[in-house]
Short mmCIF file of C-alpha atoms in Angstrom, two decimals:
data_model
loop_
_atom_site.label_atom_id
_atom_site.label_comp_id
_atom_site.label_asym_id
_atom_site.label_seq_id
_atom_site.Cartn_x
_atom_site.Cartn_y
_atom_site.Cartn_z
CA UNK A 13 8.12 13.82 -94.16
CA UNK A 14 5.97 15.44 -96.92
CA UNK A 15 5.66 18.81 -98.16
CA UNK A 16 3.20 21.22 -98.62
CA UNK A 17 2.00 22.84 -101.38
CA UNK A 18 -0.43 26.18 -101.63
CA UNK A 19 -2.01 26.93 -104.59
CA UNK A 20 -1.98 30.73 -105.05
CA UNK A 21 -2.44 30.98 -109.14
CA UNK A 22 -5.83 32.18 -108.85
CA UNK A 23 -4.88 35.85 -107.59
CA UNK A 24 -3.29 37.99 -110.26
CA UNK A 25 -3.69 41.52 -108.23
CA UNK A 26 -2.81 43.13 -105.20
CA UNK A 27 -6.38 44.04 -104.72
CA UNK A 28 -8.08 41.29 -102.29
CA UNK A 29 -11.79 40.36 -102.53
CA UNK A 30 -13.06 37.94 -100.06
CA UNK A 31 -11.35 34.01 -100.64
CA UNK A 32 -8.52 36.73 -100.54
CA UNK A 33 -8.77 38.43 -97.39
CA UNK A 34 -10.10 35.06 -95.47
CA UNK A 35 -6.60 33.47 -97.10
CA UNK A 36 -4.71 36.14 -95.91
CA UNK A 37 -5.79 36.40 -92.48
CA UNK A 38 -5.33 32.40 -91.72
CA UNK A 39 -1.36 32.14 -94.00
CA UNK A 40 -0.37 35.43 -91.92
CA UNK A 41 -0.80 34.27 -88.80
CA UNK A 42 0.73 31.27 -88.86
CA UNK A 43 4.65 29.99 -87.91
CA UNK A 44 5.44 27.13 -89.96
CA UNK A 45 8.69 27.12 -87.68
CA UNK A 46 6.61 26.28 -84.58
CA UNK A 47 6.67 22.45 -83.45
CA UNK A 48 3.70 20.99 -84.51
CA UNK A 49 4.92 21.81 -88.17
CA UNK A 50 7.87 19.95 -88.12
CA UNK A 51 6.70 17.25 -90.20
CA UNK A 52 6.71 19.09 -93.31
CA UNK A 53 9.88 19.58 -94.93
CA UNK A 54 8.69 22.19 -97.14
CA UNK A 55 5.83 25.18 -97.68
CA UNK A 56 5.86 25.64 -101.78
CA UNK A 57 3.93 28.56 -102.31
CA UNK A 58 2.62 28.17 -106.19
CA UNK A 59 2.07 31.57 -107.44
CA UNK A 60 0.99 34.14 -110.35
CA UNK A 61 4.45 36.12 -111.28
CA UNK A 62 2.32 38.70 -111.49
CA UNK A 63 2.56 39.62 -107.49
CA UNK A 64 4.75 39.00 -104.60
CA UNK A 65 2.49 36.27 -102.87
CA UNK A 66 4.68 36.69 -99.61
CA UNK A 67 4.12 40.48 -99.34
CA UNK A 68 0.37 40.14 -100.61
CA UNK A 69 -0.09 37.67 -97.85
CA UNK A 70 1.80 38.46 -95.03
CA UNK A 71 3.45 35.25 -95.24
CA UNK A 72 6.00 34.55 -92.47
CA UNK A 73 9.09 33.83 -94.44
CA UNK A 74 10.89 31.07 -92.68
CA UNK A 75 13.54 28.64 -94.28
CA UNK A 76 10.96 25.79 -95.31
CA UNK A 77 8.70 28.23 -97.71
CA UNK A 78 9.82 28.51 -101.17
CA UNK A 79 7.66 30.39 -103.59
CA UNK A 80 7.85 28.83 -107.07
CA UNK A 81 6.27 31.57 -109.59
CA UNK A 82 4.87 30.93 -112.84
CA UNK A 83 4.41 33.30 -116.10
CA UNK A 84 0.89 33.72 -118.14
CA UNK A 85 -1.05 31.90 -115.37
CA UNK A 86 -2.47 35.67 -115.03
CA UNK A 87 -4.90 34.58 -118.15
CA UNK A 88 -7.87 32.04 -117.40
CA UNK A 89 -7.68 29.54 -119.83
CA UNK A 90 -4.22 29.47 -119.71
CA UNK A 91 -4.72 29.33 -115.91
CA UNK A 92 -6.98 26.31 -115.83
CA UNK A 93 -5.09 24.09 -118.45
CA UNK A 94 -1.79 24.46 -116.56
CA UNK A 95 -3.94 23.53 -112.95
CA UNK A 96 -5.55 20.63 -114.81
CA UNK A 97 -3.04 19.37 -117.32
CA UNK A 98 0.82 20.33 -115.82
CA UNK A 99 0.09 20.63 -112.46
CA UNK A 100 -0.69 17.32 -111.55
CA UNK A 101 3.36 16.29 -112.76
CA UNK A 102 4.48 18.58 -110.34
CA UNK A 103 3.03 16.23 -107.66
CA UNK A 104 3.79 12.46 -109.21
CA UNK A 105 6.79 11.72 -107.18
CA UNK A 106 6.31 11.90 -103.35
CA UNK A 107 3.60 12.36 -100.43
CA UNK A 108 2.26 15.41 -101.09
CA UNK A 109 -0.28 17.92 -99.58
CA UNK A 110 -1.94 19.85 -101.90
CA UNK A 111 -4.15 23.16 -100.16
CA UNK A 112 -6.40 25.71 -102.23
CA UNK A 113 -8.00 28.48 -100.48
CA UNK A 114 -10.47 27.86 -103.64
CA UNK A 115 -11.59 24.98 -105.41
CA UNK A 116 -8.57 24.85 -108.04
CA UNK A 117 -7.18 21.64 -107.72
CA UNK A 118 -5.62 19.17 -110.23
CA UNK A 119 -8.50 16.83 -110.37
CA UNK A 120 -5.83 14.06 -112.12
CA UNK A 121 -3.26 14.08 -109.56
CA UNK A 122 -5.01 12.00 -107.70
CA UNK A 123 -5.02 9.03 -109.86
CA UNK A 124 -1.01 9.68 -110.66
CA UNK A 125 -0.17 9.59 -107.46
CA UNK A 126 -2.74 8.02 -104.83
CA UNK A 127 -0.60 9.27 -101.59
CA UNK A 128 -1.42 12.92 -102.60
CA UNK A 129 -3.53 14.39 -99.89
CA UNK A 130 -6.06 17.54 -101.57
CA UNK A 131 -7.76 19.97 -99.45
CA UNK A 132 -10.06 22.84 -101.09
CA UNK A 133 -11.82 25.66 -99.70
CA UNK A 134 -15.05 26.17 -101.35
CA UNK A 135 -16.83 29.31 -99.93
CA UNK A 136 -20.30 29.27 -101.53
CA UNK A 137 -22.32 27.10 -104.32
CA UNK A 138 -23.15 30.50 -105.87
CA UNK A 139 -22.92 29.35 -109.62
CA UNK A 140 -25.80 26.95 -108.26
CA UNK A 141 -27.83 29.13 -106.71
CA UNK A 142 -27.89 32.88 -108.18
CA UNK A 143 -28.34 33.15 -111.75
CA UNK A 144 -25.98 35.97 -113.69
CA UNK A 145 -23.53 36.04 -111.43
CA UNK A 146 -20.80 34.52 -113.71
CA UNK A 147 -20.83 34.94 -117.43
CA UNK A 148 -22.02 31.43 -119.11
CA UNK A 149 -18.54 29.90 -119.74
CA UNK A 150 -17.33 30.80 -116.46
CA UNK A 151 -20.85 29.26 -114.71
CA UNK A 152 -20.09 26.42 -116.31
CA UNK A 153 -16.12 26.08 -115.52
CA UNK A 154 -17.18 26.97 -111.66
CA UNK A 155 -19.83 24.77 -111.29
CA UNK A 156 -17.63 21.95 -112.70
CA UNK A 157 -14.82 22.35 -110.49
CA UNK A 158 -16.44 23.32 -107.41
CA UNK A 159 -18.76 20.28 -107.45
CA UNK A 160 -15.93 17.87 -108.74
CA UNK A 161 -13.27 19.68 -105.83
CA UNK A 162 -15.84 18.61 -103.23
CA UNK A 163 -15.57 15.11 -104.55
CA UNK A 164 -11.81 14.56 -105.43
CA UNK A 165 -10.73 16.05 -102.23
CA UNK A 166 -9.94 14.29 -99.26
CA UNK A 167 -10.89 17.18 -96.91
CA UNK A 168 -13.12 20.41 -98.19
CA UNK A 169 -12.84 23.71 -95.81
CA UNK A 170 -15.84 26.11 -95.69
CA UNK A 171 -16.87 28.87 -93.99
CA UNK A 172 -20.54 28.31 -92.68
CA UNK A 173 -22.67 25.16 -91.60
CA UNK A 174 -24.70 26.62 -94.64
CA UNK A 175 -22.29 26.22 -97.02
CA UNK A 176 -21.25 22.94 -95.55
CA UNK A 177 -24.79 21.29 -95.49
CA UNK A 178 -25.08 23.40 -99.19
CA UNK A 179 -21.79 21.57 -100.58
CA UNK A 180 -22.84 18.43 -99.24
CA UNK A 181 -26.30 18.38 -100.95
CA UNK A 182 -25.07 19.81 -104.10
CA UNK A 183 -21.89 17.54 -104.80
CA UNK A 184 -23.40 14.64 -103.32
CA UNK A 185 -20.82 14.06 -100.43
CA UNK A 186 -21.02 13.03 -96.83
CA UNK A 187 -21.26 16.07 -94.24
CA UNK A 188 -18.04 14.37 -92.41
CA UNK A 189 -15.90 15.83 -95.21
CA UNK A 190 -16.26 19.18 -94.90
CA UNK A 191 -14.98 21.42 -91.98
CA UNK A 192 -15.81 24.93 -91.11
CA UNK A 193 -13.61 27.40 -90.79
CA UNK A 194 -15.28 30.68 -89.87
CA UNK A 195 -13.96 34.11 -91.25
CA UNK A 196 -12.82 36.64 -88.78
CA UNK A 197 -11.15 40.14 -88.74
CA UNK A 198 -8.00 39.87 -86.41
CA UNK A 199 -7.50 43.16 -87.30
CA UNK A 200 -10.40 44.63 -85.73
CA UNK A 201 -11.05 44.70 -81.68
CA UNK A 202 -14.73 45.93 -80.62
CA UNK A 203 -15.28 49.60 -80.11
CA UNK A 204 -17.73 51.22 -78.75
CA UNK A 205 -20.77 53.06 -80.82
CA UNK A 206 -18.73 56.72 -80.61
CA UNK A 207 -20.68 58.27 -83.59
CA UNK A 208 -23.66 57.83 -85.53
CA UNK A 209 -23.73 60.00 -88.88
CA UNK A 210 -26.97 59.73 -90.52
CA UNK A 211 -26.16 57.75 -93.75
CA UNK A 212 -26.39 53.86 -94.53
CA UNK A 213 -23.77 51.77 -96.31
CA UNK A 214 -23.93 48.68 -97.99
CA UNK A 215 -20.41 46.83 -99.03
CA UNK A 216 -19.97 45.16 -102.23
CA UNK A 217 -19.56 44.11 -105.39
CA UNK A 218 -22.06 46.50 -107.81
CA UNK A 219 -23.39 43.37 -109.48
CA UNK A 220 -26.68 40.78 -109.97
CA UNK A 221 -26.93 38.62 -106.86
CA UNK A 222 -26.10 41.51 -104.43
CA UNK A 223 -29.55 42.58 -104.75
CA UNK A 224 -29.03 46.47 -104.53
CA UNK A 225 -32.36 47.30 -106.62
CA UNK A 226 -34.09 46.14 -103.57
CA UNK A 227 -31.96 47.56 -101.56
CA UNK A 228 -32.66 51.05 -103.31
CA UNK A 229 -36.43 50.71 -103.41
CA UNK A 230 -36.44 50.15 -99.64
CA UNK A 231 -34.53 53.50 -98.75
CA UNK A 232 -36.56 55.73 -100.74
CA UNK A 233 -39.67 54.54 -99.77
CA UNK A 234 -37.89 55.27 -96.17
CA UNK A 235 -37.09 58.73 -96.86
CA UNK A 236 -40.03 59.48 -98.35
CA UNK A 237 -42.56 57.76 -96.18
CA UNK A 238 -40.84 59.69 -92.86
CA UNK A 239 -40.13 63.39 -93.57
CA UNK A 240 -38.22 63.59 -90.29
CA UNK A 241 -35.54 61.61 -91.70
CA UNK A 242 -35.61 62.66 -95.17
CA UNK A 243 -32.05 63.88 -94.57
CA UNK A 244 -30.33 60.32 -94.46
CA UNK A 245 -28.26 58.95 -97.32
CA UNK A 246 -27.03 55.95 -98.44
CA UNK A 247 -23.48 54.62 -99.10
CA UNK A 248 -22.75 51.50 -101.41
CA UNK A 249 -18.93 51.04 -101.12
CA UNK A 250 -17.45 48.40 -103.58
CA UNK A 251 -16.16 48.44 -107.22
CA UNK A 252 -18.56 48.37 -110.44
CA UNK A 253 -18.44 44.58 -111.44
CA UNK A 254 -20.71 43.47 -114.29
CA UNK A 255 -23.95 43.96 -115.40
CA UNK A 256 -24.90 46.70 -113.05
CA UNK A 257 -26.59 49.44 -115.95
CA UNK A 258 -30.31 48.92 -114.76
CA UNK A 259 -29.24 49.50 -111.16
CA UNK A 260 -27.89 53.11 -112.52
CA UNK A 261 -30.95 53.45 -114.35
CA UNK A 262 -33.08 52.95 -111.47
CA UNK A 263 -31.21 55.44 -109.44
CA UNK A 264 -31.93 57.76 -111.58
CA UNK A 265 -35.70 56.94 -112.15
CA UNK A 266 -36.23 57.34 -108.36
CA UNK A 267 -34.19 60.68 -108.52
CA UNK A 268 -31.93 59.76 -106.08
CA UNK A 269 -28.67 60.75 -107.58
CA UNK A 270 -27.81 63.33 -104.61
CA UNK A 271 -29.49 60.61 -101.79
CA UNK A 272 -27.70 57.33 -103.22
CA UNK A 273 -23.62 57.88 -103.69
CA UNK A 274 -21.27 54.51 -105.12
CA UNK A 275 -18.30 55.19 -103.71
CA UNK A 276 -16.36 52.70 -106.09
CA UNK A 277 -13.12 50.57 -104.48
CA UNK A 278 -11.93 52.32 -101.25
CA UNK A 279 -8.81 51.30 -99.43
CA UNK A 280 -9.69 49.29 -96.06
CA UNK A 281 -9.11 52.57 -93.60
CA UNK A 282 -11.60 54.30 -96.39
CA UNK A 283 -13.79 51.68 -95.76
CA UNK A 284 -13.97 51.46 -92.11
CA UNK A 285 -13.86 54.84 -91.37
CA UNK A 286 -17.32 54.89 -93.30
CA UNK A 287 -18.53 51.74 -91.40
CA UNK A 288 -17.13 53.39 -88.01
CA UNK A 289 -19.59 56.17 -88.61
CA UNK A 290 -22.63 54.87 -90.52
CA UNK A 291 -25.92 54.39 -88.71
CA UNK A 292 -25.84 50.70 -89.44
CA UNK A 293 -25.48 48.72 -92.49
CA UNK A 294 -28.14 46.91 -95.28
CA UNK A 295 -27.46 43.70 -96.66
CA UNK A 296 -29.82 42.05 -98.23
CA UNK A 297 -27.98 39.59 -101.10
CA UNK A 298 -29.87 36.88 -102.17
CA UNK A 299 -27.17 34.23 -101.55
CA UNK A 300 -23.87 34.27 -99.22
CA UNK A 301 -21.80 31.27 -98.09
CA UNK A 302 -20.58 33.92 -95.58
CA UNK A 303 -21.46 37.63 -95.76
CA UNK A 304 -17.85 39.59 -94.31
CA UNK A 305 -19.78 42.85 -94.35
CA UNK A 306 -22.15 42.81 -91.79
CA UNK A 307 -19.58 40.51 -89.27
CA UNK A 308 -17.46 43.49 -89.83
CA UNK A 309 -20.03 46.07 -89.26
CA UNK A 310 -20.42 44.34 -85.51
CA UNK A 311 -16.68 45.35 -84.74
CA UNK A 312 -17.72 48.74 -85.00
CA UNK A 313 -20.92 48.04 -83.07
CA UNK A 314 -23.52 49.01 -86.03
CA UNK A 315 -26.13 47.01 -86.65
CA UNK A 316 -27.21 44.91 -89.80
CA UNK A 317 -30.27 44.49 -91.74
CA UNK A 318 -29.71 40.97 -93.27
CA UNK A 319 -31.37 38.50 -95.62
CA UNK A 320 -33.03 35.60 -93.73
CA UNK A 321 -31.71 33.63 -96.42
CA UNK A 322 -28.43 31.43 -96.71
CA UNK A 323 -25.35 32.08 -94.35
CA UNK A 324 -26.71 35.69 -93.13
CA UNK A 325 -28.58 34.53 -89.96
CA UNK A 326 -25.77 33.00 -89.23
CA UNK A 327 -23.40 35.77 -88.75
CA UNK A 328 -25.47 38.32 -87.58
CA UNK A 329 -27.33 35.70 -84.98
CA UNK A 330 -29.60 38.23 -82.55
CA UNK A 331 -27.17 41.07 -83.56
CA UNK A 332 -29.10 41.80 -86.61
CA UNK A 333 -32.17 42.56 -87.94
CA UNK A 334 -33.24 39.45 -90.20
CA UNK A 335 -35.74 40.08 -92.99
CA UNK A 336 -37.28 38.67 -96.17
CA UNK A 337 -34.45 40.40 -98.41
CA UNK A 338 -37.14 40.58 -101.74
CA UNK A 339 -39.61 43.26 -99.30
CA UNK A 340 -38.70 46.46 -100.44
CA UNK A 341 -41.37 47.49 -97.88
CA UNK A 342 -40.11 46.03 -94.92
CA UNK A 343 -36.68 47.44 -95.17
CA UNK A 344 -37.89 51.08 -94.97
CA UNK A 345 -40.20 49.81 -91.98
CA UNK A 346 -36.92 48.42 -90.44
CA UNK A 347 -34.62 51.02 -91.39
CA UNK A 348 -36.97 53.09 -89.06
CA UNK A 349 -36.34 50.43 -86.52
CA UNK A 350 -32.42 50.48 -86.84
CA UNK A 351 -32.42 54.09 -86.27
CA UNK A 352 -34.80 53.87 -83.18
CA UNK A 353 -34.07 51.23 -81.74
CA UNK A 354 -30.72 49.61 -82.19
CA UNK A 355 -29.39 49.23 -79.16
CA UNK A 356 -31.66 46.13 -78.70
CA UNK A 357 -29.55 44.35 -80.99
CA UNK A 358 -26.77 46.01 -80.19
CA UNK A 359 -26.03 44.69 -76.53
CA UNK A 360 -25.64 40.48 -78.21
CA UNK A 361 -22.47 41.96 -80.48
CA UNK A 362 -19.78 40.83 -77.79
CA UNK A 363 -21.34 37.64 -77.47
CA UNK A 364 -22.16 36.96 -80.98
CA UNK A 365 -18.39 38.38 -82.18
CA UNK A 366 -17.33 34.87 -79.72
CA UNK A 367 -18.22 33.04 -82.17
CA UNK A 368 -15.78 34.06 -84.80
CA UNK A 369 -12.73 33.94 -82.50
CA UNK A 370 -9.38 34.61 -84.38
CA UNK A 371 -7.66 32.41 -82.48
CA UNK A 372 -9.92 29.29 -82.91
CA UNK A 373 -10.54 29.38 -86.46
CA UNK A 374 -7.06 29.73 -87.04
CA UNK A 375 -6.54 26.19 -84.93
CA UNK A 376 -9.27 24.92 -86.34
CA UNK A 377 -7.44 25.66 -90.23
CA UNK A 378 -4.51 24.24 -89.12
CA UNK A 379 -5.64 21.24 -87.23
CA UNK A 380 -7.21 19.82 -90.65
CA UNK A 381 -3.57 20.63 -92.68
CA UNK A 382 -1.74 18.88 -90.05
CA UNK A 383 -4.19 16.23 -89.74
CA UNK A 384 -4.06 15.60 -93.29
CA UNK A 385 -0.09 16.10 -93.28
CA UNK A 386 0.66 13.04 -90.50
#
C-alpha cells in the first residue's frame, strides 16, 4: 500500500489558466473509490490555504482524500523553498507517489527516500524557446526546474508529441519517459455552425509570445485591402498580462480602436458564447506545447488560423488553416479564405475532435499513476 500525494501549491486563485483547467478536467473525473484504486491508502491533496482545492477542482471527496493546507505558500519564494527544502521530509518515511500537474517537485526527495515514485507534468519548454515571456528571475527558476523535473522524475506527462520530442531534446532524456496526455473539453459536445457574426476572436494572455502585433497587422490589412468586408471586427478575449504597452500603441497607430476590442478576463459562458458566434478564430503564437483555444473553437465548429509552428498543427490537423504565423500578409489573404470558404475545413472537425477523446486521455492519466503506484 502507498499513498498518493498531489501537489496543488502552485495555484493561489480561483481563476484557472491552462495547467489549471487541463488539472481540473482529469482530478474531476476521476473515483478514487473505484477498484483499480484500491492500492492506495490515501489521496493527500497538498494545497495553498488560500483556496478550497476540492471545490476549485471538482474533486470527488471520498474517504481516502485528505487535503493538508499550508499558509504563505501563496508567495513565490516562499513557495519554492518550502517545495525544495521542507517538502521532501514530508515524504522520508514510506512508499510514496508524488504527482504535479507542473514541474514542482522536491528534487531532494529522491535521494532521502529512493522508493519515492515522482511524476510531473510539464506542458511546454517555453522559457527555452520564446524570449520575454517570464521576467529574468523567473526564466531562470523555470528553466531550472522544468529541465531538472524531466530528469529527477520517474515518469513526465505532457500534452503533445511536440512537447514530448521538445522535453526530450531539451533535458536530455529518453523519449520512453514521457507520456502524452492530450487536453480535452468534457464539457463541450459538437454543435453545429448555427451562427456566424462577422467578428474574429483570438483567446489569450495579452502578452510577448502570443504574437498579437502580427495578429493586428494581418486584420487591418484585411479590412482595408477588401472594402466588402470592412465591417468585420476583431475580439482578443484574455486578461492584460505583462509587457503588452507597444501592442496598445500599435492599435492605436493603425486607428483601430473602434475595429480591435480586448475584452479583458471573461467568465467561461462569456467566453464561449463569443466563440459560439465568431466567424472563426486567429492564433498565431509563436510557441505552444498545446494551444486550448483553437481545439475549443472546433467544438463550436469555427475554424482556426494557426501557426505552422510547435504543437498547433497538431490540434487543428486538416481542421485548420496552417500558416507561417510571422506573415502579416498571408493572414488577411486567409482571413478572406476563412470567411469564403470554411466549410472545407470544417467537414474533418468530428474526426479530428476523435483524437482528443475525454474518455481516453483520462485512462491514459490514470494508467501511468497506477502504473507507477503498483
Amino acid at each position: 500500500m502507498s499513498s498518493l500525494y498531489i501537489n496543488l501549491l502552485n495555484f493561489n486563485s480561483d481563476k484557472l489558466a491552462g495547467v489549471g483547467y487541463f488539472f481540473k478536467r482529469i482530478i474531476s473525473n476521476i473515483d478514487f473509490e473505484e477498484e483499480k484504486w484500491k492500492n492506495l491508502d490515501e489521496i493527500i491533496f497538498l494545497s495553498n490555504k488560500k483556496i478550497d482545492c476540492i471545490e476549485l477542482f471538482g474533486i470527488n471527496k471520498t474517504k481516502k482524500i485528505r487535503v493538508i493546507r499550508f499558509p504563505f505558500v501563496h508567495n513565490f519564494i516562499v513557495r519554492v523553498l518550502f517545495e525544495q527544502l521542507v517538502l521532501p521530509f514530508y515524504l522520508i518515511n514510506k512508499k510514496s507517489v508524488f504527482y504535479s500537474p507542473t514541474p514542482s517537485i522536491p528534487l531532494l526527495a529522491k535521494s532521502l527516500n529512493k522508493k519515492n515514485i515522482f511524476i510531473s507534468t510539464i506542458h511546454d519548454m517555453i522559457p527555452f524557446r520564446v524570449e520575454n515571456k517570464y521576467s529574468f528571475l523567473r526564466s531562470v527558476y523555470v528553466k531550472i526546474l522544468s529541465k531538472k523535473s524531466a530528469q529527477v522524475a520517474d515518469k513526465v506527462i505532457t500534452v503533445s508529441e511536440f512537447s514530448r520530442t521538445d522535453i526530450a531534446e531539451i533535458a536530455g532524456v529518453e523519449l520512453s519517459k514521457i507520456d502524452v496526455v492530450y487536453n480535452f473539453i468534457p464539457e463541450l459536445n459538437l454543435v453545429p455552425n448555427t451562427n456566424v457574426e462577422p467578428y474574429f476572436v483570438t483567446v489569450c494572455t495579452i502578452e510577448p509570445g502570443k504574437n498579437i502585433e502580427n495578429m493586428i497587422l494581418g486584420f487591418k490589412k484585411f479590412i482595408s485591402d477588401n472594402d466588402c468586408f470592412d465591417f468585420y471586427k476583431y475580439k482578443i478575449i484574455g486578461q492584460f498580462g505583462w509587457n503588452y504597452t507597444e501592442i496598445i500603441a500599435l492599435l492605436k497607430n493603425l486607428e483601430l480602436e473602434g475595429k480591435v476590442e480586448f475584452t479583458g478576463y471573461l467568465s467561461d459562458n462569456e467566453k464561449n458564447d463569443l466563440v459560439r458566434n465568431c466567424t472563426g478564430m486567429i492564433y498565431l503564437s509563436k510557441y505552444e506545447g498545446f494551444g486550448i483555444p483553437p481545439l475549443e473553437a472546433m467544438y463550436f465548429s469555427k475554424i482556426s488560423i494557426v501557426s505552422n509552428t510547435s504543437s498547433l498543427p497538431e490540434v487543428v490537423g486538416k481542421a485548420g488553416i496552417i500558416q507561417d504565423p510571422g506573415d502579416a500578409d498571408l493572414l488577411a489573404e486567409n482571413l478572406k479564405v476563412l470567411v469564403d470558404h470554411s466549410d472545407v475545413y470544417r467537414k474533418h472537425i468530428e474526426n479530428q475532435l476523435k483524437k482528443f477523446n475525454p474518455s481516453l486521455q483520462i485512462l491514459n492519466f490514470s494508467n501511468i499513476l497506477l502504473s507507477k503506484s503498483n
